[in-house]
């Protein structure tokens, strides 16, 4: 299975993602943002970081960079595109997934482990996962998911909410919402479910001795679903 | 021709930075404030002599990059 990780100026989770994808069997290529063409890929990942120094709005400059037109075309033709953290911010700026990510409600950078509950397994990312609650890591300043009332109705009607912040038991309550996101939303799909944007970092949870294995579970399952 | 654009958050979007600034101002003795909203201001020098054309270009910029219309409004406020 072939994957591509796009590196923007200021990306800093691109190599972590490369390590994670290779560990679970992807033949991964790193792609510089200034390229026009995407290598043949089964999965494209927009990694975390601070592309373009978060200038203007997080992800806004990266969403207009040269490679993104190919990524948008790839997504529109049904290709799998996953945006993590800053990658999620880039995805909302392209309009591939609805909504926007605002500054965290309490104006603090949050760096900690969180639990997320999967809402919908009818998609390539979560199909066949035998867990409903996963422990991932978040590290962001702008992860406060916001959308209009009309958009919220639409994403609910289309089952586009991918994951919610919750507790260990999977309870979705305000007290487990780290950043003020509407409805505890931590990740969103596009309508067709081939594009996934989420704030948590599965690539940081792939080593039992360092972090825990929920990222490993996610990536193993993902490559099996793509095969 | 210089064209300016102001980007502001829409009414129903929470503005935590504006709130903190409001609290700080309040603490400094500026008590007669009901709300503070923070926005962005751009001055763009467009190579165009026709004011309406220059404004139209900046409007296009606002729609495509400078503002995110999910959460922000823009206003083109002056030309020189």
PDB file of C-alpha atoms in Angstrom, chain A:
ATOM      1  CA  UNK A   1       0.000   0.000   0.000  1.00  0.00           C
ATOM      2  CA  UNK A   2       1.349   3.391  -0.984  1.00  0.00           C
ATOM      3  CA  UNK A   3       1.029   6.513   1.089  1.00  0.00           C
ATOM      4  CA  UNK A   4       2.230  10.098   0.788  1.00  0.00           C
ATOM      5  CA  UNK A   5       2.866  12.566   3.584  1.00  0.00           C
ATOM      6  CA  UNK A   6       2.899  16.204   2.503  1.00  0.00           C
ATOM      7  CA  UNK A   7       5.529  18.375   4.153  1.00  0.00           C
ATOM      8  CA  UNK A   8       4.792  22.100   4.367  1.00  0.00           C
ATOM      9  CA  UNK A   9       7.216  24.700   5.707  1.00  0.00           C
ATOM     10  CA  UNK A  10       6.569  24.410   9.437  1.00  0.00           C
ATOM     11  CA  UNK A  11       5.189  20.854   9.472  1.00  0.00           C
ATOM     12  CA  UNK A  12       6.716  19.022  12.422  1.00  0.00           C
ATOM     13  CA  UNK A  13       4.816  15.741  12.667  1.00  0.00           C
ATOM     14  CA  UNK A  14       5.584  14.653   9.108  1.00  0.00           C
ATOM     15  CA  UNK A  15       8.460  12.350  10.097  1.00  0.00           C
ATOM     16  CA  UNK A  16       6.502  10.845  13.003  1.00  0.00           C
ATOM     17  CA  UNK A  17       3.754  10.028  10.525  1.00  0.00           C
ATOM     18  CA  UNK A  18       6.328   8.559   8.126  1.00  0.00           C
ATOM     19  CA  UNK A  19       7.640   6.306  10.911  1.00  0.00           C
ATOM     20  CA  UNK A  20       4.124   5.214  11.860  1.00  0.00           C
ATOM     21  CA  UNK A  21       2.996   4.478   8.302  1.00  0.00           C
ATOM     22  CA  UNK A  22       6.149   2.483   7.516  1.00  0.00           C
ATOM     23  CA  UNK A  23       5.916   0.557  10.783  1.00  0.00           C
ATOM     24  CA  UNK A  24       2.529  -0.812   9.778  1.00  0.00           C
ATOM     25  CA  UNK A  25       3.413  -1.657   6.200  1.00  0.00           C
ATOM     26  CA  UNK A  26       2.843   1.426   4.065  1.00  0.00           C
ATOM     27  CA  UNK A  27       5.344   2.250   1.372  1.00  0.00           C
ATOM     28  CA  UNK A  28       5.469   5.936   2.264  1.00  0.00           C
ATOM     29  CA  UNK A  29       6.830   8.880   0.302  1.00  0.00           C
ATOM     30  CA  UNK A  30       7.438  12.364   1.648  1.00  0.00           C
ATOM     31  CA  UNK A  31       6.132  15.036  -0.717  1.00  0.00           C
ATOM     32  CA  UNK A  32       7.272  18.663  -0.588  1.00  0.00           C
ATOM     33  CA  UNK A  33       4.434  21.210  -0.737  1.00  0.00           C
ATOM     34  CA  UNK A  34       5.899  22.943  -3.786  1.00  0.00           C
ATOM     35  CA  UNK A  35       5.490  19.867  -6.021  1.00  0.00           C
ATOM     36  CA  UNK A  36       2.693  19.871  -8.528  1.00  0.00           C
ATOM     37  CA  UNK A  37       2.141  16.162  -8.674  1.00  0.00           C
ATOM     38  CA  UNK A  38       1.184  13.633  -6.099  1.00  0.00           C
ATOM     39  CA  UNK A  39       2.911  10.234  -6.345  1.00  0.00           C
ATOM     40  CA  UNK A  40       0.535   7.322  -6.903  1.00  0.00           C
ATOM     41  CA  UNK A  41      -1.004   6.847  -3.452  1.00  0.00           C
ATOM     42  CA  UNK A  42      -3.661   4.842  -1.646  1.00  0.00           C
ATOM     43  CA  UNK A  43      -3.562   7.340   1.224  1.00  0.00           C
ATOM     44  CA  UNK A  44      -2.456  10.966   1.481  1.00  0.00           C
ATOM     45  CA  UNK A  45      -1.695  12.432   4.902  1.00  0.00           C
ATOM     46  CA  UNK A  46      -1.527  16.117   5.820  1.00  0.00           C
ATOM     47  CA  UNK A  47       0.554  16.054   9.004  1.00  0.00           C
ATOM     48  CA  UNK A  48       0.525  18.134  12.156  1.00  0.00           C
ATOM     49  CA  UNK A  49       2.708  21.141  12.824  1.00  0.00           C
ATOM     50  CA  UNK A  50       2.619  24.865  12.271  1.00  0.00           C
ATOM     51  CA  UNK A  51       2.570  25.255   8.500  1.00  0.00           C
ATOM     52  CA  UNK A  52       3.576  28.780   7.467  1.00  0.00           C
ATOM     53  CA  UNK A  53       3.876  29.714  11.130  1.00  0.00           C
ATOM     54  CA  UNK A  54       0.079  29.658  11.484  1.00  0.00           C
ATOM     55  CA  UNK A  55       0.027  33.024   9.685  1.00  0.00           C
ATOM     56  CA  UNK A  56      -3.368  34.570   8.841  1.00  0.00           C
ATOM     57  CA  UNK A  57      -5.359  31.542  10.083  1.00  0.00           C
ATOM     58  CA  UNK A  58      -3.963  28.090  10.910  1.00  0.00           C
ATOM     59  CA  UNK A  59      -3.793  26.065   7.705  1.00  0.00           C
ATOM     60  CA  UNK A  60      -4.961  28.878   5.444  1.00  0.00           C
ATOM     61  CA  UNK A  61      -1.678  29.447   3.616  1.00  0.00           C
ATOM     62  CA  UNK A  62      -0.925  25.730   3.278  1.00  0.00           C
ATOM     63  CA  UNK A  63      -4.378  25.156   1.801  1.00  0.00           C
ATOM     64  CA  UNK A  64      -3.354  27.336  -1.156  1.00  0.00           C
ATOM     65  CA  UNK A  65       0.054  25.746  -1.737  1.00  0.00           C
ATOM     66  CA  UNK A  66       0.884  24.105  -5.042  1.00  0.00           C
ATOM     67  CA  UNK A  67       0.486  20.440  -4.072  1.00  0.00           C
ATOM     68  CA  UNK A  68      -2.960  21.047  -2.594  1.00  0.00           C
ATOM     69  CA  UNK A  69      -4.708  21.241  -5.951  1.00  0.00           C
ATOM     70  CA  UNK A  70      -3.548  17.658  -6.622  1.00  0.00           C
ATOM     71  CA  UNK A  71      -4.615  16.624  -3.103  1.00  0.00           C
ATOM     72  CA  UNK A  72      -8.053  18.201  -3.639  1.00  0.00           C
ATOM     73  CA  UNK A  73      -8.444  16.448  -7.001  1.00  0.00           C
ATOM     74  CA  UNK A  74      -7.327  13.157  -5.414  1.00  0.00           C
ATOM     75  CA  UNK A  75      -9.908  13.582  -2.621  1.00  0.00           C
ATOM     76  CA  UNK A  76     -12.663  14.529  -5.057  1.00  0.00           C
ATOM     77  CA  UNK A  77     -11.967  11.391  -7.088  1.00  0.00           C
ATOM     78  CA  UNK A  78     -12.517   9.298  -3.931  1.00  0.00           C
ATOM     79  CA  UNK A  79      -8.908   9.005  -2.707  1.00  0.00           C
ATOM     80  CA  UNK A  80      -8.263   8.673   1.028  1.00  0.00           C
ATOM     81  CA  UNK A  81      -6.983  11.914   2.566  1.00  0.00           C
ATOM     82  CA  UNK A  82      -6.338  12.175   6.298  1.00  0.00           C
ATOM     83  CA  UNK A  83      -5.457  15.455   8.015  1.00  0.00           C
ATOM     84  CA  UNK A  84      -4.097  15.346  11.559  1.00  0.00           C
ATOM     85  CA  UNK A  85      -4.048  18.452  13.758  1.00  0.00           C
ATOM     86  CA  UNK A  86      -2.618  21.184  11.491  1.00  0.00           C
ATOM     87  CA  UNK A  87      -3.586  18.827   8.648  1.00  0.00           C
ATOM     88  CA  UNK A  88      -7.192  19.043   9.860  1.00  0.00           C
ATOM     89  CA  UNK A  89      -6.906  22.836   9.917  1.00  0.00           C
ATOM     90  CA  UNK A  90      -5.636  22.711   6.326  1.00  0.00           C
ATOM     91  CA  UNK A  91      -8.546  20.463   5.310  1.00  0.00           C
ATOM     92  CA  UNK A  92     -11.177  22.844   6.676  1.00  0.00           C
ATOM     93  CA  UNK A  93      -9.481  25.726   4.872  1.00  0.00           C
ATOM     94  CA  UNK A  94      -9.700  23.838   1.557  1.00  0.00           C
ATOM     95  CA  UNK A  95     -13.389  23.196   2.196  1.00  0.00           C
ATOM     96  CA  UNK A  96     -12.929  19.421   1.815  1.00  0.00           C
ATOM     97  CA  UNK A  97     -14.463  19.025   5.278  1.00  0.00           C
ATOM     98  CA  UNK A  98     -16.972  21.491   6.729  1.00  0.00           C
ATOM     99  CA  UNK A  99     -16.463  23.892   9.638  1.00  0.00           C
ATOM    100  CA  UNK A 100     -13.475  25.696  11.061  1.00  0.00           C
ATOM    101  CA  UNK A 101     -11.039  25.353  13.990  1.00  0.00           C
ATOM    102  CA  UNK A 102     -10.973  28.291  16.381  1.00  0.00           C
ATOM    103  CA  UNK A 103      -8.601  29.168  19.188  1.00  0.00           C
ATOM    104  CA  UNK A 104      -9.054  26.871  22.212  1.00  0.00           C
ATOM    105  CA  UNK A 105     -11.793  28.128  24.489  1.00  0.00           C
ATOM    106  CA  UNK A 106      -9.503  28.854  27.464  1.00  0.00           C
ATOM    107  CA  UNK A 107      -6.727  30.313  25.288  1.00  0.00           C
ATOM    108  CA  UNK A 108      -4.166  27.740  26.317  1.00  0.00           C
ATOM    109  CA  UNK A 109      -2.049  25.360  24.283  1.00  0.00           C
ATOM    110  CA  UNK A 110      -3.216  21.860  25.232  1.00  0.00           C
ATOM    111  CA  UNK A 111      -0.782  18.941  25.201  1.00  0.00           C
ATOM    112  CA  UNK A 112      -2.112  15.753  26.767  1.00  0.00           C
ATOM    113  CA  UNK A 113      -3.649  12.353  26.148  1.00  0.00           C
ATOM    114  CA  UNK A 114      -7.384  12.229  25.525  1.00  0.00           C
ATOM    115  CA  UNK A 115      -9.960   9.545  24.870  1.00  0.00           C
ATOM    116  CA  UNK A 116     -12.051   9.686  21.748  1.00  0.00           C
ATOM    117  CA  UNK A 117     -15.183   7.786  20.866  1.00  0.00           C
ATOM    118  CA  UNK A 118     -15.753   6.563  17.339  1.00  0.00           C
ATOM    119  CA  UNK A 119     -19.148   7.570  16.053  1.00  0.00           C
ATOM    120  CA  UNK A 120     -19.294   5.817  12.755  1.00  0.00           C
ATOM    121  CA  UNK A 121     -17.527   2.666  11.548  1.00  0.00           C
ATOM    122  CA  UNK A 122     -19.079   2.639   8.087  1.00  0.00           C
ATOM    123  CA  UNK A 123     -15.868   3.955   6.529  1.00  0.00           C
ATOM    124  CA  UNK A 124     -12.406   2.838   5.503  1.00  0.00           C
ATOM    125  CA  UNK A 125     -10.737   4.439   8.521  1.00  0.00           C
ATOM    126  CA  UNK A 126     -12.614   2.714  11.348  1.00  0.00           C
ATOM    127  CA  UNK A 127     -14.319  -0.296   9.734  1.00  0.00           C
ATOM    128  CA  UNK A 128     -13.615  -3.535  11.691  1.00  0.00           C
ATOM    129  CA  UNK A 129     -12.001  -1.729  14.647  1.00  0.00           C
ATOM    130  CA  UNK A 130     -12.796  -3.796  17.721  1.00  0.00           C
ATOM    131  CA  UNK A 131     -12.650  -0.807  20.064  1.00  0.00           C
ATOM    132  CA  UNK A 132     -15.070   2.103  20.316  1.00  0.00           C
ATOM    133  CA  UNK A 133     -12.884   4.266  22.545  1.00  0.00           C
ATOM    134  CA  UNK A 134      -9.270   5.046  21.691  1.00  0.00           C
ATOM    135  CA  UNK A 135      -6.603   6.933  23.612  1.00  0.00           C
ATOM    136  CA  UNK A 136      -4.798   9.451  21.425  1.00  0.00           C
ATOM    137  CA  UNK A 137      -2.619  12.490  22.055  1.00  0.00           C
ATOM    138  CA  UNK A 138      -3.551  16.102  21.362  1.00  0.00           C
ATOM    139  CA  UNK A 139      -1.222  19.080  21.106  1.00  0.00           C
ATOM    140  CA  UNK A 140      -2.834  22.214  19.744  1.00  0.00           C
ATOM    141  CA  UNK A 141      -3.773  25.827  20.265  1.00  0.00           C
ATOM    142  CA  UNK A 142      -6.571  25.984  17.687  1.00  0.00           C
ATOM    143  CA  UNK A 143      -8.653  22.841  17.972  1.00  0.00           C
ATOM    144  CA  UNK A 144     -11.970  24.341  18.962  1.00  0.00           C
ATOM    145  CA  UNK A 145     -14.226  22.931  16.242  1.00  0.00           C
ATOM    146  CA  UNK A 146     -16.957  25.304  15.130  1.00  0.00           C
ATOM    147  CA  UNK A 147     -19.562  25.215  12.396  1.00  0.00           C
ATOM    148  CA  UNK A 148     -22.842  26.968  11.644  1.00  0.00           C
ATOM    149  CA  UNK A 149     -26.153  25.519  12.838  1.00  0.00           C
ATOM    150  CA  UNK A 150     -27.023  24.519   9.284  1.00  0.00           C
ATOM    151  CA  UNK A 151     -23.663  22.805   8.831  1.00  0.00           C
ATOM    152  CA  UNK A 152     -24.059  20.983  12.145  1.00  0.00           C
ATOM    153  CA  UNK A 153     -27.437  19.646  11.074  1.00  0.00           C
ATOM    154  CA  UNK A 154     -25.985  18.567   7.762  1.00  0.00           C
ATOM    155  CA  UNK A 155     -22.967  16.777   9.251  1.00  0.00           C
ATOM    156  CA  UNK A 156     -25.211  15.003  11.751  1.00  0.00           C
ATOM    157  CA  UNK A 157     -27.690  13.974   9.053  1.00  0.00           C
ATOM    158  CA  UNK A 158     -24.856  12.614   6.910  1.00  0.00           C
ATOM    159  CA  UNK A 159     -23.085  10.834   9.814  1.00  0.00           C
ATOM    160  CA  UNK A 160     -19.971  12.944   9.224  1.00  0.00           C
ATOM    161  CA  UNK A 161     -18.870  13.178  12.846  1.00  0.00           C
ATOM    162  CA  UNK A 162     -15.905  10.816  13.076  1.00  0.00           C
ATOM    163  CA  UNK A 163     -14.830  11.051  16.731  1.00  0.00           C
ATOM    164  CA  UNK A 164     -15.874  12.799  19.930  1.00  0.00           C
ATOM    165  CA  UNK A 165     -13.821  13.709  23.007  1.00  0.00           C
ATOM    166  CA  UNK A 166     -14.979  11.468  25.860  1.00  0.00           C
ATOM    167  CA  UNK A 167     -13.769   9.752  29.021  1.00  0.00           C
ATOM    168  CA  UNK A 168     -12.191   6.306  29.333  1.00  0.00           C
ATOM    169  CA  UNK A 169     -15.615   4.683  29.329  1.00  0.00           C
ATOM    170  CA  UNK A 170     -16.718   6.554  26.242  1.00  0.00           C
ATOM    171  CA  UNK A 171     -18.981   9.056  27.973  1.00  0.00           C
ATOM    172  CA  UNK A 172     -19.286  12.201  25.880  1.00  0.00           C
ATOM    173  CA  UNK A 173     -19.718  15.097  28.304  1.00  0.00           C
ATOM    174  CA  UNK A 174     -18.724  18.732  28.512  1.00  0.00           C
ATOM    175  CA  UNK A 175     -16.146  18.033  31.235  1.00  0.00           C
ATOM    176  CA  UNK A 176     -14.188  15.823  28.800  1.00  0.00           C
ATOM    177  CA  UNK A 177     -14.112  18.512  26.130  1.00  0.00           C
ATOM    178  CA  UNK A 178     -10.561  19.921  26.205  1.00  0.00           C
ATOM    179  CA  UNK A 179     -10.938  22.871  23.854  1.00  0.00           C
ATOM    180  CA  UNK A 180     -14.555  23.998  23.583  1.00  0.00           C
ATOM    181  CA  UNK A 181     -15.399  22.156  20.359  1.00  0.00           C
ATOM    182  CA  UNK A 182     -19.091  22.084  19.438  1.00  0.00           C
ATOM    183  CA  UNK A 183     -20.640  18.795  20.639  1.00  0.00           C
ATOM    184  CA  UNK A 184     -17.181  17.523  21.735  1.00  0.00           C
ATOM    185  CA  UNK A 185     -16.273  16.991  18.078  1.00  0.00           C
ATOM    186  CA  UNK A 186     -12.637  15.891  17.638  1.00  0.00           C
ATOM    187  CA  UNK A 187     -12.798  14.737  14.015  1.00  0.00           C
ATOM    188  CA  UNK A 188     -14.987  15.088  10.936  1.00  0.00           C
ATOM    189  CA  UNK A 189     -15.455  13.276   7.634  1.00  0.00           C
ATOM    190  CA  UNK A 190     -16.482  14.701   4.303  1.00  0.00           C
ATOM    191  CA  UNK A 191     -19.844  13.498   3.017  1.00  0.00           C
ATOM    192  CA  UNK A 192     -18.318  10.558   1.166  1.00  0.00           C
ATOM    193  CA  UNK A 193     -16.177   9.518   4.207  1.00  0.00           C
ATOM    194  CA  UNK A 194     -12.942   9.309   2.211  1.00  0.00           C
ATOM    195  CA  UNK A 195     -11.565  12.499   3.795  1.00  0.00           C
ATOM    196  CA  UNK A 196     -10.947  12.510   7.551  1.00  0.00           C
ATOM    197  CA  UNK A 197      -9.756  15.474   9.595  1.00  0.00           C
ATOM    198  CA  UNK A 198      -9.030  15.085  13.295  1.00  0.00           C
ATOM    199  CA  UNK A 199      -7.126  16.951  15.986  1.00  0.00           C
ATOM    200  CA  UNK A 200      -5.709  13.894  17.865  1.00  0.00           C
ATOM    201  CA  UNK A 201      -2.429  12.322  16.759  1.00  0.00           C
ATOM    202  CA  UNK A 202      -2.630   8.527  16.275  1.00  0.00           C
ATOM    203  CA  UNK A 203       1.010   8.522  15.121  1.00  0.00           C
ATOM    204  CA  UNK A 204       2.084   9.412  18.666  1.00  0.00           C
ATOM    205  CA  UNK A 205       0.546   6.223  20.089  1.00  0.00           C
ATOM    206  CA  UNK A 206       2.435   3.478  18.315  1.00  0.00           C
ATOM    207  CA  UNK A 207       4.918   2.316  20.926  1.00  0.00           C
ATOM    208  CA  UNK A 208       3.845   0.365  23.993  1.00  0.00           C
ATOM    209  CA  UNK A 209       6.773   1.500  26.111  1.00  0.00           C
ATOM    210  CA  UNK A 210       6.450   5.186  25.184  1.00  0.00           C
ATOM    211  CA  UNK A 211       2.805   5.880  24.685  1.00  0.00           C
ATOM    212  CA  UNK A 212       0.327   3.063  24.383  1.00  0.00           C
ATOM    213  CA  UNK A 213      -0.871   1.113  21.413  1.00  0.00           C
ATOM    214  CA  UNK A 214      -4.128   2.674  20.304  1.00  0.00           C
ATOM    215  CA  UNK A 215      -2.396   4.325  17.352  1.00  0.00           C
ATOM    216  CA  UNK A 216      -0.988   0.930  16.371  1.00  0.00           C
ATOM    217  CA  UNK A 217      -4.506  -0.525  16.467  1.00  0.00           C
ATOM    218  CA  UNK A 218      -5.724   2.309  14.251  1.00  0.00           C
ATOM    219  CA  UNK A 219      -2.935   2.018  11.629  1.00  0.00           C
ATOM    220  CA  UNK A 220      -2.994  -1.823  11.491  1.00  0.00           C
ATOM    221  CA  UNK A 221      -6.719  -1.719  10.922  1.00  0.00           C
ATOM    222  CA  UNK A 222      -6.412   1.075   8.351  1.00  0.00           C
ATOM    223  CA  UNK A 223      -3.901  -0.767   6.155  1.00  0.00           C
ATOM    224  CA  UNK A 224      -6.019  -3.926   6.313  1.00  0.00           C
ATOM    225  CA  UNK A 225      -9.074  -1.950   5.237  1.00  0.00           C
ATOM    226  CA  UNK A 226      -7.214  -0.411   2.288  1.00  0.00           C
ATOM    227  CA  UNK A 227      -5.755  -3.735   1.053  1.00  0.00           C
TER     228      UNK A 227
END
